[in-house]
PDB file of C-alpha atoms in Angstrom:
ATOM      1  CA  MET A   1      24.811 -16.355 -13.164  1.00 73.00           C
ATOM      2  CA  ASN A   2      22.611 -16.764 -10.073  1.00 86.00           C
ATOM      3  CA  ILE A   3      19.743 -14.433  -9.220  1.00 88.00           C
ATOM      4  CA  GLN A   4      21.541 -12.600  -6.409  1.00 90.00           C
ATOM      5  CA  PHE A   5      24.532 -11.804  -8.596  1.00 94.00           C
ATOM      6  CA  ALA A   6      22.171 -10.740 -11.372  1.00 96.00           C
ATOM      7  CA  LEU A   7      20.421  -8.316  -9.002  1.00 96.00           C
ATOM      8  CA  GLU A   8      23.769  -6.757  -8.116  1.00 96.00           C
ATOM      9  CA  ARG A   9      24.542  -6.372 -11.831  1.00 97.00           C
ATOM     10  CA  ILE A  10      21.164  -4.661 -12.292  1.00 97.00           C
ATOM     11  CA  LYS A  11      22.026  -2.192  -9.527  1.00 97.00           C
ATOM     12  CA  ALA A  12      25.361  -1.562 -11.250  1.00 97.00           C
ATOM     13  CA  TYR A  13      23.555  -0.746 -14.499  1.00 98.00           C
ATOM     14  CA  ILE A  14      21.273   1.704 -12.679  1.00 98.00           C
ATOM     15  CA  HIS A  15      24.293   3.354 -11.045  1.00 97.00           C
ATOM     16  CA  ALA A  16      25.985   3.691 -14.449  1.00 97.00           C
ATOM     17  CA  TYR A  17      22.875   5.249 -15.981  1.00 98.00           C
ATOM     18  CA  ILE A  18      22.709   7.785 -13.142  1.00 97.00           C
ATOM     19  CA  GLN A  19      26.400   8.630 -13.557  1.00 97.00           C
ATOM     20  CA  GLU A  20      25.744   9.370 -17.231  1.00 97.00           C
ATOM     21  CA  CYS A  21      23.545  12.285 -16.130  1.00 96.00           C
ATOM     22  CA  LYS A  22      26.771  13.986 -14.957  1.00 96.00           C
ATOM     23  CA  ASN A  23      25.168  15.943 -12.156  1.00 96.00           C
ATOM     24  CA  GLU A  24      26.404  15.880  -8.573  1.00 96.00           C
ATOM     25  CA  GLU A  25      23.030  16.820  -7.066  1.00 96.00           C
ATOM     26  CA  VAL A  26      21.378  13.892  -8.878  1.00 96.00           C
ATOM     27  CA  ASN A  27      24.128  11.622  -7.543  1.00 96.00           C
ATOM     28  CA  VAL A  28      23.482  12.831  -3.975  1.00 95.00           C
ATOM     29  CA  LEU A  29      19.732  12.322  -4.205  1.00 96.00           C
ATOM     30  CA  TYR A  30      20.117   8.939  -5.888  1.00 95.00           C
ATOM     31  CA  GLY A  31      22.544   7.872  -3.138  1.00 94.00           C
ATOM     32  CA  HIS A  32      19.699   8.063  -0.627  1.00 93.00           C
ATOM     33  CA  LEU A  33      17.414   5.715  -2.580  1.00 92.00           C
ATOM     34  CA  SER A  34      17.015   2.201  -1.206  1.00 86.00           C
ATOM     35  CA  TYR A  35      16.221  -0.903  -3.220  1.00 85.00           C
ATOM     36  CA  GLY A  36      13.161  -2.941  -2.323  1.00 85.00           C
ATOM     37  CA  LYS A  37      12.467  -6.574  -3.095  1.00 88.00           C
ATOM     38  CA  MET A  38      13.128  -6.013  -6.829  1.00 94.00           C
ATOM     39  CA  LEU A  39      10.131  -8.245  -7.518  1.00 93.00           C
ATOM     40  CA  ARG A  40       9.827  -7.121 -11.121  1.00 96.00           C
ATOM     41  CA  SER A  41      13.448  -7.991 -11.865  1.00 97.00           C
ATOM     42  CA  LYS A  42      13.157 -11.365 -10.142  1.00 96.00           C
ATOM     43  CA  LEU A  43      10.055 -12.058 -12.210  1.00 97.00           C
ATOM     44  CA  LEU A  44      11.711 -11.144 -15.501  1.00 98.00           C
ATOM     45  CA  LEU A  45      14.825 -13.155 -14.628  1.00 97.00           C
ATOM     46  CA  SER A  46      12.621 -16.153 -13.812  1.00 97.00           C
ATOM     47  CA  ILE A  47      11.124 -16.074 -17.310  1.00 97.00           C
ATOM     48  CA  SER A  48      14.074 -15.248 -19.546  1.00 96.00           C
ATOM     49  CA  ASP A  49      17.688 -16.290 -19.786  1.00 91.00           C
ATOM     50  CA  ILE A  50      20.061 -14.055 -17.846  1.00 93.00           C
ATOM     51  CA  ASN A  51      22.144 -11.953 -20.228  1.00 94.00           C
ATOM     52  CA  GLU A  52      23.180  -8.320 -20.580  1.00 94.00           C
ATOM     53  CA  ASP A  53      20.073  -7.286 -22.540  1.00 94.00           C
ATOM     54  CA  VAL A  54      17.861  -8.805 -19.851  1.00 96.00           C
ATOM     55  CA  LEU A  55      19.810  -7.062 -17.076  1.00 97.00           C
ATOM     56  CA  ARG A  56      19.487  -3.716 -18.853  1.00 97.00           C
ATOM     57  CA  VAL A  57      15.715  -4.081 -19.199  1.00 98.00           C
ATOM     58  CA  CYS A  58      15.464  -5.011 -15.522  1.00 98.00           C
ATOM     59  CA  ALA A  59      17.480  -1.928 -14.580  1.00 98.00           C
ATOM     60  CA  LEU A  60      15.168   0.346 -16.566  1.00 98.00           C
ATOM     61  CA  ILE A  61      12.049  -1.196 -15.029  1.00 98.00           C
ATOM     62  CA  GLU A  62      13.531  -0.749 -11.548  1.00 97.00           C
ATOM     63  CA  MET A  63      14.312   2.888 -12.323  1.00 98.00           C
ATOM     64  CA  ILE A  64      10.711   3.466 -13.374  1.00 98.00           C
ATOM     65  CA  GLN A  65       9.447   1.694 -10.261  1.00 97.00           C
ATOM     66  CA  SER A  66      11.668   3.906  -8.078  1.00 97.00           C
ATOM     67  CA  ALA A  67      10.425   7.017  -9.887  1.00 97.00           C
ATOM     68  CA  SER A  68       6.810   6.054  -9.284  1.00 96.00           C
ATOM     69  CA  LEU A  69       7.496   5.515  -5.569  1.00 95.00           C
ATOM     70  CA  LEU A  70       9.197   8.904  -5.283  1.00 96.00           C
ATOM     71  CA  HIS A  71       6.084  10.545  -6.714  1.00 96.00           C
ATOM     72  CA  ASP A  72       3.872   8.338  -4.521  1.00 94.00           C
ATOM     73  CA  ASP A  73       5.624   9.509  -1.366  1.00 94.00           C
ATOM     74  CA  VAL A  74       5.090  13.148  -2.301  1.00 95.00           C
ATOM     75  CA  ILE A  75       1.407  12.575  -3.057  1.00 93.00           C
ATOM     76  CA  ASP A  76       0.877  10.608   0.170  1.00 90.00           C
ATOM     77  CA  GLU A  77       3.118  12.928   2.218  1.00 90.00           C
ATOM     78  CA  SER A  78       5.004   9.858   3.410  1.00 90.00           C
ATOM     79  CA  LEU A  79       7.903  10.548   5.737  1.00 89.00           C
ATOM     80  CA  THR A  80       9.429   7.064   5.572  1.00 88.00           C
ATOM     81  CA  ARG A  81      10.194   4.507   2.894  1.00 86.00           C
ATOM     82  CA  ARG A  82      11.394   1.006   3.830  1.00 83.00           C
ATOM     83  CA  GLY A  83      12.185   2.104   7.369  1.00 80.00           C
ATOM     84  CA  MET A  84      14.278   5.090   6.317  1.00 88.00           C
ATOM     85  CA  PRO A  85      13.416   8.786   5.856  1.00 91.00           C
ATOM     86  CA  SER A  86      11.853   9.299   2.441  1.00 94.00           C
ATOM     87  CA  ILE A  87      13.563  11.500  -0.153  1.00 96.00           C
ATOM     88  CA  ASN A  88      10.789  14.086   0.119  1.00 97.00           C
ATOM     89  CA  ALA A  89      11.132  14.150   3.915  1.00 95.00           C
ATOM     90  CA  THR A  90      14.905  14.653   3.680  1.00 96.00           C
ATOM     91  CA  PHE A  91      15.308  16.838   0.594  1.00 96.00           C
ATOM     92  CA  GLY A  92      11.816  18.258   0.030  1.00 96.00           C
ATOM     93  CA  ASN A  93       9.018  17.531  -2.411  1.00 97.00           C
ATOM     94  CA  LYS A  94      10.571  19.397  -5.334  1.00 98.00           C
ATOM     95  CA  ASN A  95      13.780  17.365  -5.244  1.00 97.00           C
ATOM     96  CA  ALA A  96      11.851  14.105  -4.859  1.00 97.00           C
ATOM     97  CA  ILE A  97       9.687  14.898  -7.885  1.00 97.00           C
ATOM     98  CA  MET A  98      12.641  16.007  -9.989  1.00 97.00           C
ATOM     99  CA  LEU A  99      14.676  12.910  -9.110  1.00 97.00           C
ATOM    100  CA  GLY A 100      11.673  10.847 -10.174  1.00 97.00           C
ATOM    101  CA  ASP A 101      11.595  12.799 -13.446  1.00 97.00           C
ATOM    102  CA  VAL A 102      15.295  12.104 -14.024  1.00 97.00           C
ATOM    103  CA  LEU A 103      14.767   8.380 -13.458  1.00 98.00           C
ATOM    104  CA  TYR A 104      11.745   8.292 -15.776  1.00 97.00           C
ATOM    105  CA  SER A 105      13.441  10.307 -18.508  1.00 97.00           C
ATOM    106  CA  LYS A 106      16.705   8.378 -18.458  1.00 98.00           C
ATOM    107  CA  ALA A 107      14.852   5.056 -18.455  1.00 98.00           C
ATOM    108  CA  PHE A 108      12.776   6.087 -21.471  1.00 96.00           C
ATOM    109  CA  TYR A 109      15.850   7.238 -23.361  1.00 97.00           C
ATOM    110  CA  GLU A 110      17.616   3.929 -22.774  1.00 97.00           C
ATOM    111  CA  LEU A 111      14.432   2.024 -23.685  1.00 96.00           C
ATOM    112  CA  SER A 112      14.391   3.801 -27.050  1.00 95.00           C
ATOM    113  CA  CYS A 113      17.718   2.123 -27.822  1.00 95.00           C
ATOM    114  CA  LEU A 114      16.279  -1.368 -27.318  1.00 94.00           C
ATOM    115  CA  ASP A 115      13.869  -3.620 -29.225  1.00 96.00           C
ATOM    116  CA  VAL A 116      10.798  -1.521 -29.960  1.00 97.00           C
ATOM    117  CA  ARG A 117       8.538  -4.241 -28.514  1.00 97.00           C
ATOM    118  CA  LEU A 118      10.235  -3.868 -25.130  1.00 97.00           C
ATOM    119  CA  ALA A 119       9.983  -0.082 -25.243  1.00 97.00           C
ATOM    120  CA  GLN A 120       6.299  -0.240 -26.155  1.00 97.00           C
ATOM    121  CA  SER A 121       5.551  -2.721 -23.374  1.00 98.00           C
ATOM    122  CA  VAL A 122       7.181  -0.628 -20.659  1.00 98.00           C
ATOM    123  CA  SER A 123       5.898   2.687 -22.013  1.00 97.00           C
ATOM    124  CA  SER A 124       2.346   1.340 -22.119  1.00 97.00           C
ATOM    125  CA  ALA A 125       2.738   0.176 -18.529  1.00 98.00           C
ATOM    126  CA  VAL A 126       3.824   3.644 -17.385  1.00 97.00           C
ATOM    127  CA  VAL A 127       0.750   5.196 -18.996  1.00 97.00           C
ATOM    128  CA  ARG A 128      -1.413   2.715 -17.067  1.00 98.00           C
ATOM    129  CA  LEU A 129       0.579   3.354 -13.892  1.00 97.00           C
ATOM    130  CA  SER A 130       0.033   7.095 -14.199  1.00 96.00           C
ATOM    131  CA  VAL A 131      -3.691   6.634 -14.808  1.00 97.00           C
ATOM    132  CA  GLY A 132      -3.792   4.370 -11.752  1.00 97.00           C
ATOM    133  CA  GLU A 133      -2.106   7.068  -9.662  1.00 96.00           C
ATOM    134  CA  ILE A 134      -4.732   9.616 -10.715  1.00 96.00           C
ATOM    135  CA  GLU A 135      -7.521   7.153  -9.917  1.00 97.00           C
ATOM    136  CA  ASP A 136      -5.940   6.428  -6.519  1.00 96.00           C
ATOM    137  CA  VAL A 137      -5.953  10.136  -5.680  1.00 95.00           C
ATOM    138  CA  LYS A 138      -9.559  10.439  -6.855  1.00 96.00           C
ATOM    139  CA  LEU A 139     -10.676   7.457  -4.788  1.00 96.00           C
ATOM    140  CA  SER A 140      -8.899   8.867  -1.732  1.00 96.00           C
ATOM    141  CA  LEU A 141     -11.130  11.937  -1.640  1.00 96.00           C
ATOM    142  CA  SER A 142     -13.870  10.061   0.197  1.00 96.00           C
ATOM    143  CA  PHE A 143     -14.674   6.703   1.763  1.00 98.00           C
ATOM    144  CA  HIS A 144     -16.098   4.277  -0.793  1.00 96.00           C
ATOM    145  CA  THR A 145     -17.080   0.620  -1.174  1.00 96.00           C
ATOM    146  CA  ASP A 146     -16.607   0.276  -4.942  1.00 97.00           C
ATOM    147  CA  LYS A 147     -14.614  -2.963  -5.123  1.00 97.00           C
ATOM    148  CA  GLU A 148     -14.543  -3.079  -8.932  1.00 97.00           C
ATOM    149  CA  ARG A 149     -13.075   0.397  -9.147  1.00 97.00           C
ATOM    150  CA  TYR A 150     -10.544  -0.480  -6.444  1.00 98.00           C
ATOM    151  CA  ILE A 151      -9.452  -3.580  -8.396  1.00 98.00           C
ATOM    152  CA  ARG A 152      -9.109  -1.556 -11.606  1.00 98.00           C
ATOM    153  CA  MET A 153      -6.950   0.935  -9.737  1.00 98.00           C
ATOM    154  CA  CYS A 154      -4.766  -1.893  -8.395  1.00 98.00           C
ATOM    155  CA  ALA A 155      -4.438  -3.307 -11.910  1.00 98.00           C
ATOM    156  CA  ASP A 156      -3.251   0.012 -13.312  1.00 98.00           C
ATOM    157  CA  LYS A 157      -1.192   1.371 -10.444  1.00 97.00           C
ATOM    158  CA  THR A 158       0.538  -1.844  -9.341  1.00 97.00           C
ATOM    159  CA  ALA A 159      -0.009  -4.635 -11.850  1.00 98.00           C
ATOM    160  CA  ALA A 160       0.884  -2.684 -15.002  1.00 98.00           C
ATOM    161  CA  LEU A 161       4.648  -2.651 -14.424  1.00 98.00           C
ATOM    162  CA  ILE A 162       4.568  -6.277 -13.280  1.00 98.00           C
ATOM    163  CA  VAL A 163       2.783  -7.086 -16.551  1.00 98.00           C
ATOM    164  CA  ALA A 164       5.549  -5.280 -18.437  1.00 98.00           C
ATOM    165  CA  ALA A 165       8.256  -7.251 -16.628  1.00 98.00           C
ATOM    166  CA  ALA A 166       6.535 -10.546 -17.432  1.00 98.00           C
ATOM    167  CA  GLU A 167       5.850  -9.531 -21.039  1.00 98.00           C
ATOM    168  CA  CYS A 168       9.428  -8.351 -21.609  1.00 98.00           C
ATOM    169  CA  GLY A 169      10.713 -11.623 -20.209  1.00 98.00           C
ATOM    170  CA  ALA A 170       8.504 -13.522 -22.648  1.00 98.00           C
ATOM    171  CA  ILE A 171       9.620 -11.352 -25.583  1.00 98.00           C
ATOM    172  CA  LEU A 172      13.291 -11.828 -24.746  1.00 97.00           C
ATOM    173  CA  LYS A 173      12.792 -15.578 -24.381  1.00 97.00           C
ATOM    174  CA  GLY A 174      10.584 -15.954 -27.465  1.00 97.00           C
ATOM    175  CA  LEU A 175       7.527 -17.106 -25.507  1.00 98.00           C
ATOM    176  CA  ASN A 176       3.825 -16.312 -25.874  1.00 98.00           C
ATOM    177  CA  LYS A 177       3.649 -12.856 -24.312  1.00 98.00           C
ATOM    178  CA  ASN A 178      -0.140 -12.974 -23.856  1.00 98.00           C
ATOM    179  CA  ILE A 179       0.165 -15.837 -21.363  1.00 98.00           C
ATOM    180  CA  TYR A 180       2.648 -13.849 -19.325  1.00 98.00           C
ATOM    181  CA  ARG A 181       0.573 -10.677 -19.500  1.00 98.00           C
ATOM    182  CA  ILE A 182      -2.334 -12.528 -17.897  1.00 98.00           C
ATOM    183  CA  TYR A 183       0.010 -13.974 -15.283  1.00 98.00           C
ATOM    184  CA  GLY A 184       1.471 -10.558 -14.477  1.00 98.00           C
ATOM    185  CA  GLU A 185      -1.895  -8.805 -14.316  1.00 98.00           C
ATOM    186  CA  ASN A 186      -3.330 -11.211 -11.762  1.00 98.00           C
ATOM    187  CA  LEU A 187      -0.085 -11.454  -9.803  1.00 98.00           C
ATOM    188  CA  GLY A 188       0.015  -7.664  -9.548  1.00 98.00           C
ATOM    189  CA  ILE A 189      -3.563  -7.364  -8.308  1.00 98.00           C
ATOM    190  CA  ALA A 190      -2.988 -10.064  -5.708  1.00 98.00           C
ATOM    191  CA  PHE A 191       0.270  -8.380  -4.675  1.00 97.00           C
ATOM    192  CA  GLN A 192      -1.481  -5.063  -4.033  1.00 97.00           C
ATOM    193  CA  ILE A 193      -4.318  -6.649  -2.061  1.00 98.00           C
ATOM    194  CA  ILE A 194      -1.779  -8.377   0.184  1.00 97.00           C
ATOM    195  CA  ASP A 195       0.096  -5.077   0.560  1.00 95.00           C
ATOM    196  CA  ASP A 196      -3.119  -3.410   1.707  1.00 97.00           C
ATOM    197  CA  ILE A 197      -3.806  -6.210   4.181  1.00 97.00           C
ATOM    198  CA  LEU A 198      -0.305  -6.009   5.657  1.00 96.00           C
ATOM    199  CA  ASP A 199      -0.774  -2.277   6.225  1.00 96.00           C
ATOM    200  CA  ILE A 200      -3.408  -3.297   8.779  1.00 97.00           C
ATOM    201  CA  THR A 201      -2.059  -6.533  10.235  1.00 95.00           C
ATOM    202  CA  GLN A 202       1.644  -5.729  10.641  1.00 93.00           C
ATOM    203  CA  ASP A 203       3.397  -3.324  12.998  1.00 90.00           C
ATOM    204  CA  SER A 204       5.285  -0.228  11.936  1.00 83.00           C
ATOM    205  CA  GLN A 205       8.724  -1.778  12.441  1.00 83.00           C
ATOM    206  CA  THR A 206       7.926  -4.690  10.142  1.00 84.00           C
ATOM    207  CA  LEU A 207       6.378  -2.448   7.497  1.00 85.00           C
ATOM    208  CA  GLY A 208       9.079   0.211   7.573  1.00 81.00           C
ATOM    209  CA  LYS A 209       6.312   2.843   7.781  1.00 83.00           C
ATOM    210  CA  PRO A 210       3.464   3.658  10.206  1.00 87.00           C
ATOM    211  CA  SER A 211       0.916   0.850  10.316  1.00 91.00           C
ATOM    212  CA  MET A 212      -2.634   1.570   9.163  1.00 94.00           C
ATOM    213  CA  SER A 213      -1.302   4.579   7.239  1.00 93.00           C
ATOM    214  CA  ASP A 214      -3.490   3.782   4.218  1.00 95.00           C
ATOM    215  CA  PHE A 215      -6.701   4.702   6.026  1.00 96.00           C
ATOM    216  CA  LYS A 216      -5.136   7.900   7.350  1.00 94.00           C
ATOM    217  CA  GLU A 217      -4.220   8.827   3.761  1.00 93.00           C
ATOM    218  CA  GLY A 218      -7.812   8.280   2.643  1.00 95.00           C
ATOM    219  CA  LYS A 219      -7.263   4.924   0.958  1.00 97.00           C
ATOM    220  CA  THR A 220     -10.278   2.642   1.297  1.00 98.00           C
ATOM    221  CA  THR A 221      -8.846  -0.847   0.814  1.00 98.00           C
ATOM    222  CA  LEU A 222     -10.680  -4.160   0.690  1.00 98.00           C
ATOM    223  CA  PRO A 223     -10.644  -4.972   4.439  1.00 98.00           C
ATOM    224  CA  TYR A 224     -12.313  -1.638   5.225  1.00 98.00           C
ATOM    225  CA  MET A 225     -14.900  -2.200   2.496  1.00 98.00           C
ATOM    226  CA  TYR A 226     -15.807  -5.609   3.867  1.00 98.00           C
ATOM    227  CA  LEU A 227     -15.904  -4.266   7.416  1.00 98.00           C
ATOM    228  CA  TYR A 228     -18.251  -1.464   6.394  1.00 98.00           C
ATOM    229  CA  GLU A 229     -20.587  -3.962   4.723  1.00 97.00           C
ATOM    230  CA  HIS A 230     -20.829  -5.978   7.947  1.00 97.00           C
ATOM    231  CA  PHE A 231     -21.434  -2.973  10.189  1.00 98.00           C
ATOM    232  CA  ASN A 232     -24.727  -1.526  11.378  1.00 98.00           C
ATOM    233  CA  ALA A 233     -25.434   2.215  11.061  1.00 98.00           C
ATOM    234  CA  ASP A 234     -23.773   3.207  14.346  1.00 98.00           C
ATOM    235  CA  GLU A 235     -20.673   1.128  13.657  1.00 98.00           C
ATOM    236  CA  ARG A 236     -20.411   2.601  10.167  1.00 98.00           C
ATOM    237  CA  SER A 237     -20.494   6.106  11.623  1.00 98.00           C
ATOM    238  CA  LYS A 238     -17.722   5.192  14.055  1.00 97.00           C
ATOM    239  CA  LEU A 239     -15.608   3.757  11.230  1.00 98.00           C
ATOM    240  CA  LEU A 240     -16.096   6.866   9.094  1.00 97.00           C
ATOM    241  CA  GLU A 241     -14.917   9.007  12.024  1.00 97.00           C
ATOM    242  CA  CYS A 242     -11.584   7.149  11.742  1.00 97.00           C
ATOM    243  CA  TYR A 243     -11.250   7.787   8.017  1.00 97.00           C
ATOM    244  CA  GLY A 244      -8.539  10.213   6.898  1.00 95.00           C
ATOM    245  CA  VAL A 245      -7.288  11.063  10.388  1.00 95.00           C
ATOM    246  CA  ASN A 246      -4.445  10.008  12.682  1.00 93.00           C
ATOM    247  CA  LEU A 247      -5.535   6.915  14.582  1.00 93.00           C
ATOM    248  CA  ASN A 248      -4.542   6.474  18.201  1.00 93.00           C
ATOM    249  CA  GLU A 249      -3.792   3.003  19.557  1.00 93.00           C
ATOM    250  CA  GLU A 250      -7.320   2.599  20.898  1.00 95.00           C
ATOM    251  CA  LYS A 251      -8.933   3.239  17.529  1.00 96.00           C
ATOM    252  CA  GLN A 252      -6.427   1.029  15.725  1.00 96.00           C
ATOM    253  CA  ALA A 253      -7.144  -1.780  18.187  1.00 96.00           C
ATOM    254  CA  TRP A 254     -10.901  -1.336  17.697  1.00 97.00           C
ATOM    255  CA  ILE A 255     -10.619  -1.581  13.910  1.00 97.00           C
ATOM    256  CA  ARG A 256      -8.401  -4.666  14.088  1.00 97.00           C
ATOM    257  CA  MET A 257     -10.719  -6.332  16.611  1.00 97.00           C
ATOM    258  CA  GLN A 258     -13.745  -5.662  14.419  1.00 98.00           C
ATOM    259  CA  MET A 259     -11.971  -6.969  11.336  1.00 98.00           C
ATOM    260  CA  GLN A 260     -11.162 -10.177  13.165  1.00 96.00           C
ATOM    261  CA  LYS A 261     -14.734 -10.463  14.455  1.00 97.00           C
ATOM    262  CA  HIS A 262     -16.253 -10.001  10.989  1.00 98.00           C
ATOM    263  CA  ASN A 263     -13.553 -11.898   9.023  1.00 97.00           C
ATOM    264  CA  SER A 264     -12.751  -8.839   6.907  1.00 98.00           C
ATOM    265  CA  ILE A 265      -9.083  -9.785   6.627  1.00 97.00           C
ATOM    266  CA  ALA A 266      -9.924 -13.387   5.766  1.00 97.00           C
ATOM    267  CA  GLN A 267     -12.300 -12.227   3.020  1.00 97.00           C
ATOM    268  CA  SER A 268      -9.602  -9.977   1.579  1.00 98.00           C
ATOM    269  CA  ILE A 269      -7.018 -12.779   1.670  1.00 97.00           C
ATOM    270  CA  ALA A 270      -9.491 -14.977  -0.197  1.00 97.00           C
ATOM    271  CA  ASP A 271      -9.759 -12.312  -2.891  1.00 98.00           C
ATOM    272  CA  ALA A 272      -5.963 -12.132  -3.164  1.00 97.00           C
ATOM    273  CA  GLN A 273      -5.837 -15.921  -3.459  1.00 97.00           C
ATOM    274  CA  TYR A 274      -8.457 -15.772  -6.224  1.00 98.00           C
ATOM    275  CA  TYR A 275      -6.194 -13.581  -8.357  1.00 98.00           C
ATOM    276  CA  ALA A 276      -3.130 -15.608  -7.387  1.00 98.00           C
ATOM    277  CA  ASN A 277      -4.885 -18.733  -8.645  1.00 97.00           C
ATOM    278  CA  LYS A 278      -5.730 -16.984 -11.923  1.00 98.00           C
ATOM    279  CA  ALA A 279      -2.036 -16.165 -12.318  1.00 98.00           C
ATOM    280  CA  LEU A 280      -1.112 -19.795 -11.703  1.00 98.00           C
ATOM    281  CA  GLN A 281      -3.726 -21.016 -14.173  1.00 98.00           C
ATOM    282  CA  ALA A 282      -2.284 -18.774 -16.873  1.00 98.00           C
ATOM    283  CA  ILE A 283       1.167 -20.413 -16.720  1.00 98.00           C
ATOM    284  CA  ALA A 284       0.012 -23.919 -15.765  1.00 97.00           C
ATOM    285  CA  ASN A 285       1.373 -25.408 -19.002  1.00 97.00           C
ATOM    286  CA  GLU A 286       4.586 -23.383 -19.144  1.00 97.00           C
ATOM    287  CA  GLY A 287       6.571 -25.718 -16.899  1.00 95.00           C
ATOM    288  CA  ASN A 288       8.118 -22.873 -14.903  1.00 97.00           C
ATOM    289  CA  GLU A 289       8.223 -23.694 -11.211  1.00 96.00           C
ATOM    290  CA  LYS A 290       9.955 -20.396 -10.396  1.00 96.00           C
ATOM    291  CA  LEU A 291       6.848 -18.475 -11.415  1.00 97.00           C
ATOM    292  CA  LYS A 292       4.695 -20.670  -9.209  1.00 96.00           C
ATOM    293  CA  ASP A 293       7.065 -20.025  -6.301  1.00 96.00           C
ATOM    294  CA  ILE A 294       6.831 -16.260  -6.874  1.00 96.00           C
ATOM    295  CA  VAL A 295       3.052 -16.425  -6.512  1.00 96.00           C
ATOM    296  CA  THR A 296       3.299 -18.469  -3.315  1.00 93.00           C
ATOM    297  CA  GLN A 297       5.933 -16.186  -1.780  1.00 92.00           C
ATOM    298  CA  MET A 298       3.901 -13.123  -2.671  1.00 87.00           C
ATOM    299  CA  VAL A 299       0.685 -14.366  -1.047  1.00 85.00           C
ATOM    300  CA  GLU A 300       2.363 -15.734   2.080  1.00 86.00           C
ATOM    301  CA  ARG A 301       4.739 -12.797   2.717  1.00 86.00           C
ATOM    302  CA  THR A 302       4.621 -10.856   5.965  1.00 78.00           C
ATOM    303  CA  PHE A 303       6.045  -7.522   4.727  1.00 79.00           C
TER     304      PHE A 303
END
């Protein structure tokens, strides 16, 4: 079974789980969800053999990922997701939150029917993810330059579920799960840093959402931290005036120009590469070229 066919089987499992809820409104809401890159499934499939147990675990992880994004969009008041109207924009915040709750709850029920080690891995990841969400909201209350706290937030909010996917793959394959946890942790941090960079460097059409939306939402990501460090007092004041507000084209252009001038993007890419290298080091002796390719594709992606 090739990866593409496996991904379609995963989607079929998710659809079946939703149908088991036996609720037409849930079916309608779910019908408007779109699938992303399914990175976590691709990662798990690259570690373990492809069989029905593996596909089920992938489906449950994807359901949890979708639930977290539904809640994210409500928190961030996002009107689009992957170039389409978000569920909260179309059906309202309450429906978006409740659909997320259905996905979480159904995933946890199905996890309870599997190997307890798999259930514990994913459940632990969701606790970390939720803590990361709270920390993200807290950090978004004001501009900050606390890189360590930002990295911890990335590790919890983004890396945790990637860690679970890697760990579950190792468990299902009978491999050393600690190696794959380290791989997943560093891959996830690098992934989020690149995501934050692309929010600045790419246009809205490529991103499927308004560009530079992170800063508008109060998120101080690495490029802004580095830029602030390079600025003098007047420039810092000008940057802070842009924080948490809608940016017109002139202000967006000024920020991008300054980031290029002060190498803020390059510094952030170097940080992402640092964590990518740590991920590669973790699995250096595992003989799995697919995992190396995932790291490369993640760092070099453009959306």
